Amino acid sequence: MTAPNTPPIFDGHNDLVLRLLRGAVTPEGVVKGLDDGHIDLPRAQEGGFGGGFFAIFVPSPSEKSIRYEEMQKPQYDLPLPPMLDHGEALTTTLDGFGVIEALEDAGALTICRTAAEIEEVLARGDRMAAVMHIEGAEAIGPDLKELHEFHDRGLRSLGPVWSRPTIFAEGVPFRYPSDPDIGGGLTDVGKALVKECNALKIMIDLSHLNGAGVDDVAAISDAPLVATHSNAWAVCPHARNLTDRQLSMIADSDGMVGINFASAFLRPDGKMDDDFGLDVMMRHLDHLIKFLGEDRVGMGSDFDGALVPKGIKDCAGLPNLRTAMQEHGVDDALMKKLTHGNWLRVLRKTWGQ
Ligand SMILES: [Zn+2]
């Protein structure tokens, strides 16, 4: 490798948009640099964070649903918040599109609709490459009208659920230890949503879906199966992680998995505690490559949405991850695939361009 911040990392999931929706951060602040959080443009350039999927997520109105203190215990099962109101979800989601567009206007990122555009922005390195993603389809009604409007506005990836239920599917709770086989599969409109995403070539994200939902998407979808930010259940038996059976299905479909940096989904003891070594990430990497092969694994940091290992800290710390992978035996060719090449491959296959 030529520099510690290369090759650029294109990443499966971040929640920077939520920080702007909450008013904690401005687009200009992201360009100039922030005092906290995981992502801003100067730190992205320092660490070689080339961009990724920028999630639009509507928080539940009630109290904080991901309670880190609870997730320090040896076992936990956080109750899921109730379904969101469609109208409120739609308002916040439209604001989320506005936030990503404002980040583009401010010069922080470029909204990408094709793999070629992502490649161009990664090569330039002056801004982050952003794919518009919705995490939890609450803003879409049963007639799927909004899906078309969102596609027109640049949406290219969609998760039918964040963990709470929607009219389309059910998600897994933050439960450890637990397998993901909790609750029922896709509803009829959920199945229609998958078909419509296929028709529009919007990538479908399996992360957060429960076991029955993943099986249903696998049976219906004509696209590669993708989990943007999930880990290996065999290493950390958290409900959010993927079992070997699910990994085999993803491999068969020629899809991929982005490794989630969230401490609770990495650590074998499931604790949301950032004090552990990057060797734990290498165990997930090995297991995912064993089941998926070298062409179907990438990154899915969950930056600005999770507590990431101390050894990474924020996107400026990504050179430490590259070093850990290198020391673990990842050669230059594999490094390119894991940092961005595999995402480009799967997106090209899913989007057709
Ligand atoms: Zn998530």
mmCIF file of C-alpha atoms and ligand atoms in Angstrom:
data_model
loop_
_atom_site.group_PDB
_atom_site.id
_atom_site.type_symbol
_atom_site.label_atom_id
_atom_site.label_comp_id
_atom_site.label_asym_id
_atom_site.label_seq_id
_atom_site.Cartn_x
_atom_site.Cartn_y
_atom_site.Cartn_z
ATOM 1 C CA MET A 1 0.000 0.000 0.000
ATOM 2 C CA THR A 2 1.143 3.495 -0.802
ATOM 3 C CA ALA A 3 -0.443 5.448 2.074
ATOM 4 C CA PRO A 4 -2.157 4.415 5.311
ATOM 5 C CA ASN A 5 -5.437 5.998 4.193
ATOM 6 C CA THR A 6 -5.689 4.017 0.949
ATOM 7 C CA PRO A 7 -7.393 2.203 -0.647
ATOM 8 C CA PRO A 8 -10.576 4.226 0.076
ATOM 9 C CA ILE A 9 -13.278 2.568 2.131
ATOM 10 C CA PHE A 10 -16.765 2.661 0.659
ATOM 11 C CA ASP A 11 -19.034 1.642 3.462
ATOM 12 C CA GLY A 12 -22.415 -0.068 3.849
ATOM 13 C CA HIS A 13 -24.014 2.073 6.552
ATOM 14 C CA ASN A 14 -23.753 5.352 8.456
ATOM 15 C CA ASP A 15 -26.166 7.515 10.435
ATOM 16 C CA LEU A 16 -24.665 10.968 9.882
ATOM 17 C CA VAL A 17 -28.009 12.161 8.444
ATOM 18 C CA LEU A 18 -29.697 11.561 11.818
ATOM 19 C CA ARG A 19 -27.252 13.947 13.523
ATOM 20 C CA LEU A 20 -28.273 16.667 11.060
ATOM 21 C CA LEU A 21 -31.983 15.845 11.422
ATOM 22 C CA ARG A 22 -31.600 16.295 15.177
ATOM 23 C CA GLY A 23 -30.050 19.718 14.599
ATOM 24 C CA ALA A 24 -26.786 18.792 16.337
ATOM 25 C CA VAL A 25 -24.743 19.341 13.197
ATOM 26 C CA THR A 26 -24.875 21.561 10.088
ATOM 27 C CA PRO A 27 -23.745 20.722 6.517
ATOM 28 C CA GLU A 28 -21.095 23.461 6.798
ATOM 29 C CA GLY A 29 -19.859 21.852 10.026
ATOM 30 C CA VAL A 30 -19.467 18.518 8.233
ATOM 31 C CA VAL A 31 -17.314 20.256 5.584
ATOM 32 C CA LYS A 32 -15.173 22.167 8.107
ATOM 33 C CA GLY A 33 -14.880 19.406 10.716
ATOM 34 C CA LEU A 34 -16.788 18.512 13.902
ATOM 35 C CA ASP A 35 -15.715 18.103 17.524
ATOM 36 C CA ASP A 36 -17.545 14.829 18.011
ATOM 37 C CA GLY A 37 -19.325 12.024 16.182
ATOM 38 C CA HIS A 38 -17.677 9.687 13.690
ATOM 39 C CA ILE A 39 -17.845 11.426 10.305
ATOM 40 C CA ASP A 40 -16.904 14.768 8.803
ATOM 41 C CA LEU A 41 -15.073 15.623 5.581
ATOM 42 C CA PRO A 42 -11.607 16.384 7.043
ATOM 43 C CA ARG A 43 -11.591 13.158 9.077
ATOM 44 C CA ALA A 44 -12.955 11.210 6.089
ATOM 45 C CA GLN A 45 -10.000 12.410 4.013
ATOM 46 C CA GLU A 46 -7.541 11.704 6.817
ATOM 47 C CA GLY A 47 -8.783 8.132 7.275
ATOM 48 C CA GLY A 48 -9.643 7.343 3.672
ATOM 49 C CA PHE A 49 -13.381 7.087 4.257
ATOM 50 C CA GLY A 50 -14.555 7.418 0.660
ATOM 51 C CA GLY A 51 -18.259 7.403 1.496
ATOM 52 C CA GLY A 52 -21.013 4.833 1.483
ATOM 53 C CA PHE A 53 -24.681 4.340 2.162
ATOM 54 C CA PHE A 54 -26.102 7.354 4.002
ATOM 55 C CA ALA A 55 -29.144 6.123 5.904
ATOM 56 C CA ILE A 56 -32.345 8.090 6.354
ATOM 57 C CA PHE A 57 -33.792 6.803 9.610
ATOM 58 C CA VAL A 58 -36.851 7.997 11.536
ATOM 59 C CA PRO A 59 -36.313 7.716 15.285
ATOM 60 C CA SER A 60 -39.170 6.534 17.497
ATOM 61 C CA PRO A 61 -40.842 9.427 19.315
ATOM 62 C CA SER A 62 -40.671 7.699 22.717
ATOM 63 C CA GLU A 63 -37.565 7.370 24.862
ATOM 64 C CA LYS A 64 -34.277 6.227 23.434
ATOM 65 C CA SER A 65 -34.838 2.696 22.169
ATOM 66 C CA ILE A 66 -31.190 1.578 22.060
ATOM 67 C CA ARG A 67 -30.050 1.769 25.654
ATOM 68 C CA TYR A 68 -26.310 1.133 25.850
ATOM 69 C CA GLU A 69 -26.430 0.534 29.645
ATOM 70 C CA GLU A 70 -28.813 -2.399 29.148
ATOM 71 C CA MET A 71 -26.490 -3.788 26.490
ATOM 72 C CA GLN A 72 -23.607 -4.036 28.997
ATOM 73 C CA LYS A 73 -25.339 -6.929 30.762
ATOM 74 C CA PRO A 74 -24.460 -10.593 30.098
ATOM 75 C CA GLN A 75 -27.928 -11.079 28.571
ATOM 76 C CA TYR A 76 -30.415 -8.507 27.349
ATOM 77 C CA ASP A 77 -33.640 -8.185 25.379
ATOM 78 C CA LEU A 78 -34.655 -4.607 24.628
ATOM 79 C CA PRO A 79 -38.353 -4.129 23.874
ATOM 80 C CA LEU A 80 -39.038 -2.843 20.364
ATOM 81 C CA PRO A 81 -40.870 0.466 20.005
ATOM 82 C CA PRO A 82 -44.323 0.338 18.359
ATOM 83 C CA MET A 83 -44.949 0.943 14.643
ATOM 84 C CA LEU A 84 -44.459 4.530 13.484
ATOM 85 C CA ASP A 85 -47.199 6.776 12.153
ATOM 86 C CA HIS A 86 -46.923 6.930 8.340
ATOM 87 C CA GLY A 87 -47.457 10.697 8.069
ATOM 88 C CA GLU A 88 -44.808 11.542 10.650
ATOM 89 C CA ALA A 89 -42.360 9.071 9.109
ATOM 90 C CA LEU A 90 -42.926 10.610 5.683
ATOM 91 C CA THR A 91 -42.244 14.145 6.943
ATOM 92 C CA THR A 92 -38.969 13.112 8.614
ATOM 93 C CA THR A 93 -37.893 11.014 5.622
ATOM 94 C CA LEU A 94 -38.418 13.924 3.226
ATOM 95 C CA ASP A 95 -36.359 16.067 5.627
ATOM 96 C CA GLY A 96 -33.689 13.330 5.420
ATOM 97 C CA PHE A 97 -33.537 13.630 1.630
ATOM 98 C CA GLY A 98 -33.202 17.381 2.139
ATOM 99 C CA VAL A 99 -30.286 16.843 4.531
ATOM 100 C CA ILE A 100 -28.348 14.710 2.016
ATOM 101 C CA GLU A 101 -29.016 17.271 -0.727
ATOM 102 C CA ALA A 102 -27.824 20.059 1.601
ATOM 103 C CA LEU A 103 -24.643 18.059 2.299
ATOM 104 C CA GLU A 104 -24.105 17.848 -1.455
ATOM 105 C CA ASP A 105 -24.713 21.602 -1.908
ATOM 106 C CA ALA A 106 -22.231 22.337 0.887
ATOM 107 C CA GLY A 107 -19.551 20.216 -0.822
ATOM 108 C CA ALA A 108 -19.396 17.354 1.705
ATOM 109 C CA LEU A 109 -20.553 14.618 -0.640
ATOM 110 C CA THR A 110 -21.796 13.714 -4.097
ATOM 111 C CA ILE A 111 -25.037 11.762 -4.447
ATOM 112 C CA CYS A 112 -24.325 8.687 -6.598
ATOM 113 C CA ARG A 113 -26.855 6.691 -8.587
ATOM 114 C CA THR A 114 -24.468 4.362 -10.444
ATOM 115 C CA ALA A 115 -21.368 2.352 -9.560
ATOM 116 C CA ALA A 116 -19.416 4.375 -12.143
ATOM 117 C CA GLU A 117 -20.290 7.592 -10.293
ATOM 118 C CA ILE A 118 -19.107 6.092 -6.990
ATOM 119 C CA GLU A 119 -15.851 5.023 -8.627
ATOM 120 C CA GLU A 120 -15.287 8.540 -9.990
ATOM 121 C CA VAL A 121 -15.896 10.217 -6.621
ATOM 122 C CA LEU A 122 -13.652 7.702 -4.813
ATOM 123 C CA ALA A 123 -10.866 8.379 -7.312
ATOM 124 C CA ARG A 124 -11.146 12.161 -6.863
ATOM 125 C CA GLY A 125 -11.310 11.973 -3.062
ATOM 126 C CA ASP A 126 -12.412 15.605 -2.632
ATOM 127 C CA ARG A 127 -15.864 14.632 -1.288
ATOM 128 C CA MET A 128 -17.596 11.540 0.036
ATOM 129 C CA ALA A 129 -19.582 9.337 -2.375
ATOM 130 C CA ALA A 130 -23.125 8.940 -1.056
ATOM 131 C CA VAL A 131 -25.789 6.376 -1.864
ATOM 132 C CA MET A 132 -29.214 7.352 -0.568
ATOM 133 C CA HIS A 133 -30.592 4.599 1.672
ATOM 134 C CA ILE A 134 -33.725 4.352 3.817
ATOM 135 C CA GLU A 135 -33.515 2.258 6.990
ATOM 136 C CA GLY A 136 -37.084 1.219 7.818
ATOM 137 C CA ALA A 137 -39.779 1.762 5.163
ATOM 138 C CA GLU A 138 -42.347 3.503 7.401
ATOM 139 C CA ALA A 139 -42.563 6.487 5.038
ATOM 140 C CA ILE A 140 -43.902 4.224 2.271
ATOM 141 C CA GLY A 141 -47.628 3.449 2.215
ATOM 142 C CA PRO A 142 -49.276 0.199 1.059
ATOM 143 C CA ASP A 143 -49.702 1.469 -2.529
ATOM 144 C CA LEU A 144 -45.895 2.021 -2.722
ATOM 145 C CA LYS A 145 -46.423 5.448 -4.347
ATOM 146 C CA GLU A 146 -43.683 7.035 -2.226
ATOM 147 C CA LEU A 147 -41.161 4.388 -3.332
ATOM 148 C CA HIS A 148 -41.344 5.783 -6.869
ATOM 149 C CA GLU A 149 -41.071 9.383 -5.647
ATOM 150 C CA PHE A 150 -38.040 8.486 -3.511
ATOM 151 C CA HIS A 151 -36.426 6.664 -6.445
ATOM 152 C CA ASP A 152 -36.880 9.789 -8.577
ATOM 153 C CA ARG A 153 -35.129 11.762 -5.834
ATOM 154 C CA GLY A 154 -32.146 9.371 -5.861
ATOM 155 C CA LEU A 155 -33.019 6.500 -3.518
ATOM 156 C CA ARG A 156 -31.071 3.380 -4.529
ATOM 157 C CA SER A 157 -31.231 1.192 -1.397
ATOM 158 C CA LEU A 158 -33.944 0.313 1.121
ATOM 159 C CA GLY A 159 -34.278 -1.713 4.312
ATOM 160 C CA PRO A 160 -37.921 -2.806 4.781
ATOM 161 C CA VAL A 161 -37.430 -2.552 8.557
ATOM 162 C CA TRP A 162 -35.253 -1.046 11.152
ATOM 163 C CA SER A 163 -35.846 -3.346 14.124
ATOM 164 C CA ARG A 164 -39.414 -2.212 14.983
ATOM 165 C CA PRO A 165 -42.249 -3.675 12.856
ATOM 166 C CA THR A 166 -43.578 -2.014 9.690
ATOM 167 C CA ILE A 167 -46.528 -2.823 7.428
ATOM 168 C CA PHE A 168 -44.000 -4.789 5.339
ATOM 169 C CA ALA A 169 -42.024 -6.978 7.735
ATOM 170 C CA GLU A 170 -40.693 -7.582 11.226
ATOM 171 C CA GLY A 171 -37.221 -6.887 12.526
ATOM 172 C CA VAL A 172 -35.114 -8.516 15.207
ATOM 173 C CA PRO A 173 -34.939 -6.928 18.659
ATOM 174 C CA PHE A 174 -31.626 -6.024 20.307
ATOM 175 C CA ARG A 175 -31.435 -9.386 22.051
ATOM 176 C CA TYR A 176 -28.371 -11.324 23.206
ATOM 177 C CA PRO A 177 -27.886 -14.204 23.070
ATOM 178 C CA SER A 178 -30.529 -15.060 20.504
ATOM 179 C CA ASP A 179 -30.947 -16.418 17.024
ATOM 180 C CA PRO A 180 -32.756 -14.192 14.490
ATOM 181 C CA ASP A 181 -35.791 -16.526 14.239
ATOM 182 C CA ILE A 182 -38.231 -14.207 15.954
ATOM 183 C CA GLY A 183 -41.656 -13.362 14.479
ATOM 184 C CA GLY A 184 -43.278 -13.786 11.076
ATOM 185 C CA GLY A 185 -42.155 -13.170 7.509
ATOM 186 C CA LEU A 186 -43.040 -10.518 4.950
ATOM 187 C CA THR A 187 -46.641 -9.367 4.693
ATOM 188 C CA ASP A 188 -48.356 -9.306 1.287
ATOM 189 C CA VAL A 189 -47.433 -5.650 0.822
ATOM 190 C CA GLY A 190 -43.929 -6.570 1.988
ATOM 191 C CA LYS A 191 -43.697 -9.068 -0.863
ATOM 192 C CA ALA A 192 -45.021 -6.430 -3.281
ATOM 193 C CA LEU A 193 -42.385 -3.995 -1.967
ATOM 194 C CA VAL A 194 -39.582 -6.463 -2.750
ATOM 195 C CA LYS A 195 -40.879 -6.972 -6.307
ATOM 196 C CA GLU A 196 -41.211 -3.229 -6.856
ATOM 197 C CA CYS A 197 -37.664 -2.655 -5.571
ATOM 198 C CA ASN A 198 -36.465 -5.305 -8.060
ATOM 199 C CA ALA A 199 -38.337 -3.540 -10.872
ATOM 200 C CA LEU A 200 -36.849 -0.143 -9.945
ATOM 201 C CA LYS A 201 -33.423 -1.730 -9.246
ATOM 202 C CA ILE A 202 -33.397 -0.460 -5.664
ATOM 203 C CA MET A 203 -31.115 -2.616 -3.511
ATOM 204 C CA ILE A 204 -32.900 -4.432 -0.664
ATOM 205 C CA ASP A 205 -31.070 -4.483 2.668
ATOM 206 C CA LEU A 206 -31.473 -7.564 4.882
ATOM 207 C CA SER A 207 -29.836 -6.030 7.984
ATOM 208 C CA HIS A 208 -32.384 -5.773 10.861
ATOM 209 C CA LEU A 209 -34.831 -8.216 9.184
ATOM 210 C CA ASN A 210 -35.812 -11.322 11.159
ATOM 211 C CA GLY A 211 -35.122 -14.864 9.943
ATOM 212 C CA ALA A 212 -38.498 -15.444 8.280
ATOM 213 C CA GLY A 213 -38.223 -12.091 6.506
ATOM 214 C CA VAL A 214 -34.777 -12.933 5.131
ATOM 215 C CA ASP A 215 -36.111 -16.272 3.846
ATOM 216 C CA ASP A 216 -39.009 -14.495 2.116
ATOM 217 C CA VAL A 217 -36.760 -11.910 0.442
ATOM 218 C CA ALA A 218 -34.470 -14.736 -0.707
ATOM 219 C CA ALA A 219 -37.445 -16.580 -2.231
ATOM 220 C CA ILE A 220 -38.866 -13.530 -4.037
ATOM 221 C CA SER A 221 -35.999 -11.198 -4.960
ATOM 222 C CA ASP A 222 -34.163 -11.482 -8.272
ATOM 223 C CA ALA A 223 -31.231 -9.388 -6.979
ATOM 224 C CA PRO A 224 -28.112 -10.441 -5.037
ATOM 225 C CA LEU A 225 -28.897 -10.712 -1.298
ATOM 226 C CA VAL A 226 -27.171 -7.989 0.709
ATOM 227 C CA ALA A 227 -26.834 -7.235 4.418
ATOM 228 C CA THR A 228 -25.283 -3.766 4.609
ATOM 229 C CA HIS A 229 -24.253 -3.831 8.291
ATOM 230 C CA SER A 230 -24.323 -7.238 9.999
ATOM 231 C CA ASN A 231 -21.816 -9.720 11.407
ATOM 232 C CA ALA A 232 -21.263 -13.450 11.863
ATOM 233 C CA TRP A 233 -23.604 -15.082 14.381
ATOM 234 C CA ALA A 234 -21.096 -17.902 14.869
ATOM 235 C CA VAL A 235 -18.662 -15.371 16.413
ATOM 236 C CA CYS A 236 -21.204 -13.167 18.236
ATOM 237 C CA PRO A 237 -24.620 -14.843 18.766
ATOM 238 C CA HIS A 238 -26.649 -11.607 18.664
ATOM 239 C CA ALA A 239 -30.111 -11.542 17.046
ATOM 240 C CA ARG A 240 -28.789 -8.850 14.635
ATOM 241 C CA ASN A 241 -26.104 -11.141 13.197
ATOM 242 C CA LEU A 242 -26.257 -13.649 10.328
ATOM 243 C CA THR A 243 -26.338 -17.395 10.882
ATOM 244 C CA ASP A 244 -24.251 -19.721 8.721
ATOM 245 C CA ARG A 245 -27.427 -20.775 6.892
ATOM 246 C CA GLN A 246 -28.162 -17.135 6.035
ATOM 247 C CA LEU A 247 -24.555 -16.587 4.932
ATOM 248 C CA SER A 248 -24.836 -19.582 2.587
ATOM 249 C CA MET A 249 -28.003 -18.097 1.058
ATOM 250 C CA ILE A 250 -26.230 -14.772 0.536
ATOM 251 C CA ALA A 251 -23.283 -16.575 -1.081
ATOM 252 C CA ASP A 252 -25.604 -18.552 -3.390
ATOM 253 C CA SER A 253 -27.213 -15.308 -4.570
ATOM 254 C CA ASP A 254 -23.756 -13.739 -5.203
ATOM 255 C CA GLY A 255 -24.588 -10.938 -2.739
ATOM 256 C CA MET A 256 -22.503 -9.593 0.142
ATOM 257 C CA VAL A 257 -22.231 -8.536 3.775
ATOM 258 C CA GLY A 258 -20.776 -5.307 5.190
ATOM 259 C CA ILE A 259 -19.025 -5.829 8.545
ATOM 260 C CA ASN A 260 -20.700 -3.778 11.280
ATOM 261 C CA PHE A 261 -18.294 -2.010 13.673
ATOM 262 C CA ALA A 262 -20.862 -1.874 16.527
ATOM 263 C CA SER A 263 -19.200 -3.332 19.615
ATOM 264 C CA ALA A 264 -22.307 -5.330 20.636
ATOM 265 C CA PHE A 265 -22.431 -7.129 17.274
ATOM 266 C CA LEU A 266 -18.678 -7.818 17.218
ATOM 267 C CA ARG A 267 -17.812 -8.952 20.748
ATOM 268 C CA PRO A 268 -18.503 -12.619 21.444
ATOM 269 C CA ASP A 269 -20.102 -11.532 24.772
ATOM 270 C CA GLY A 270 -22.513 -9.144 22.979
ATOM 271 C CA LYS A 271 -21.628 -6.148 25.179
ATOM 272 C CA MET A 272 -21.862 -2.576 23.890
ATOM 273 C CA ASP A 273 -18.393 -1.844 25.261
ATOM 274 C CA ASP A 274 -15.724 -0.398 22.964
ATOM 275 C CA ASP A 275 -12.692 -1.644 24.894
ATOM 276 C CA PHE A 276 -11.472 -4.610 22.832
ATOM 277 C CA GLY A 277 -8.944 -5.355 20.105
ATOM 278 C CA LEU A 278 -9.407 -5.344 16.353
ATOM 279 C CA ASP A 279 -8.491 -9.059 16.395
ATOM 280 C CA VAL A 280 -12.208 -9.605 17.163
ATOM 281 C CA MET A 281 -13.078 -7.959 13.843
ATOM 282 C CA MET A 282 -10.594 -10.271 12.125
ATOM 283 C CA ARG A 283 -12.507 -13.288 13.517
ATOM 284 C CA HIS A 284 -15.683 -11.991 11.842
ATOM 285 C CA LEU A 285 -13.739 -11.264 8.660
ATOM 286 C CA ASP A 286 -12.381 -14.824 8.566
ATOM 287 C CA HIS A 287 -15.779 -16.387 9.195
ATOM 288 C CA LEU A 288 -17.528 -14.230 6.598
ATOM 289 C CA ILE A 289 -14.858 -14.964 3.985
ATOM 290 C CA LYS A 290 -15.074 -18.691 4.780
ATOM 291 C CA PHE A 291 -18.799 -18.710 3.934
ATOM 292 C CA LEU A 292 -19.018 -15.916 1.362
ATOM 293 C CA GLY A 293 -15.654 -15.975 -0.365
ATOM 294 C CA GLU A 294 -13.319 -13.026 -0.943
ATOM 295 C CA ASP A 295 -15.693 -11.273 -3.382
ATOM 296 C CA ARG A 296 -18.669 -10.937 -1.022
ATOM 297 C CA VAL A 297 -17.413 -9.145 2.087
ATOM 298 C CA GLY A 298 -17.036 -5.409 2.666
ATOM 299 C CA MET A 299 -17.422 -2.803 5.403
ATOM 300 C CA GLY A 300 -20.661 -1.553 7.012
ATOM 301 C CA SER A 301 -19.392 0.655 9.836
ATOM 302 C CA ASP A 302 -22.594 1.991 11.433
ATOM 303 C CA PHE A 303 -20.570 5.184 12.098
ATOM 304 C CA ASP A 304 -22.657 7.759 13.994
ATOM 305 C CA GLY A 305 -25.107 4.984 14.891
ATOM 306 C CA ALA A 306 -23.118 2.740 17.220
ATOM 307 C CA LEU A 307 -20.262 2.491 19.687
ATOM 308 C CA VAL A 308 -17.273 1.418 17.570
ATOM 309 C CA PRO A 309 -14.018 -0.198 18.848
ATOM 310 C CA LYS A 310 -11.588 2.184 20.564
ATOM 311 C CA GLY A 311 -8.924 1.151 18.061
ATOM 312 C CA ILE A 312 -10.938 2.798 15.265
ATOM 313 C CA LYS A 313 -12.794 5.548 17.215
ATOM 314 C CA ASP A 314 -14.061 7.429 14.134
ATOM 315 C CA CYS A 315 -13.484 7.516 10.378
ATOM 316 C CA ALA A 316 -10.034 9.082 10.830
ATOM 317 C CA GLY A 317 -9.064 5.825 12.571
ATOM 318 C CA LEU A 318 -9.642 3.617 9.525
ATOM 319 C CA PRO A 319 -5.875 3.328 8.823
ATOM 320 C CA ASN A 320 -5.731 1.212 12.028
ATOM 321 C CA LEU A 321 -8.255 -1.168 10.502
ATOM 322 C CA ARG A 322 -6.250 -1.416 7.257
ATOM 323 C CA THR A 323 -3.125 -2.121 9.300
ATOM 324 C CA ALA A 324 -4.922 -4.804 11.334
ATOM 325 C CA MET A 325 -6.139 -6.461 8.132
ATOM 326 C CA GLN A 326 -2.679 -6.280 6.586
ATOM 327 C CA GLU A 327 -1.076 -7.817 9.664
ATOM 328 C CA HIS A 328 -3.777 -10.480 9.541
ATOM 329 C CA GLY A 329 -2.559 -11.465 6.062
ATOM 330 C CA VAL A 330 -4.855 -9.484 3.768
ATOM 331 C CA ASP A 331 -2.820 -8.754 0.625
ATOM 332 C CA ASP A 332 -3.202 -5.690 -1.616
ATOM 333 C CA ALA A 333 -5.631 -7.359 -4.047
ATOM 334 C CA LEU A 334 -7.946 -8.541 -1.267
ATOM 335 C CA MET A 335 -7.619 -5.182 0.510
ATOM 336 C CA LYS A 336 -9.051 -3.445 -2.572
ATOM 337 C CA LYS A 337 -11.999 -5.818 -2.644
ATOM 338 C CA LEU A 338 -12.773 -5.516 1.063
ATOM 339 C CA THR A 339 -12.450 -1.726 1.178
ATOM 340 C CA HIS A 340 -14.602 -0.872 -1.851
ATOM 341 C CA GLY A 341 -14.260 -3.300 -4.779
ATOM 342 C CA ASN A 342 -16.875 -5.763 -3.582
ATOM 343 C CA TRP A 343 -19.450 -3.035 -2.949
ATOM 344 C CA LEU A 344 -18.906 -1.728 -6.487
ATOM 345 C CA ARG A 345 -19.258 -5.245 -7.890
ATOM 346 C CA VAL A 346 -22.533 -5.982 -6.102
ATOM 347 C CA LEU A 347 -24.019 -2.539 -6.795
ATOM 348 C CA ARG A 348 -23.177 -2.834 -10.491
ATOM 349 C CA LYS A 349 -24.910 -6.208 -10.509
ATOM 350 C CA THR A 350 -27.939 -4.920 -8.576
ATOM 351 C CA TRP A 351 -28.379 -1.602 -10.388
ATOM 352 C CA GLY A 352 -27.249 -2.783 -13.809
ATOM 353 C CA GLN A 353 -24.856 0.200 -14.110
HETATM 354 ZN ZN ZN B 1 -28.944 -0.263 11.519
#
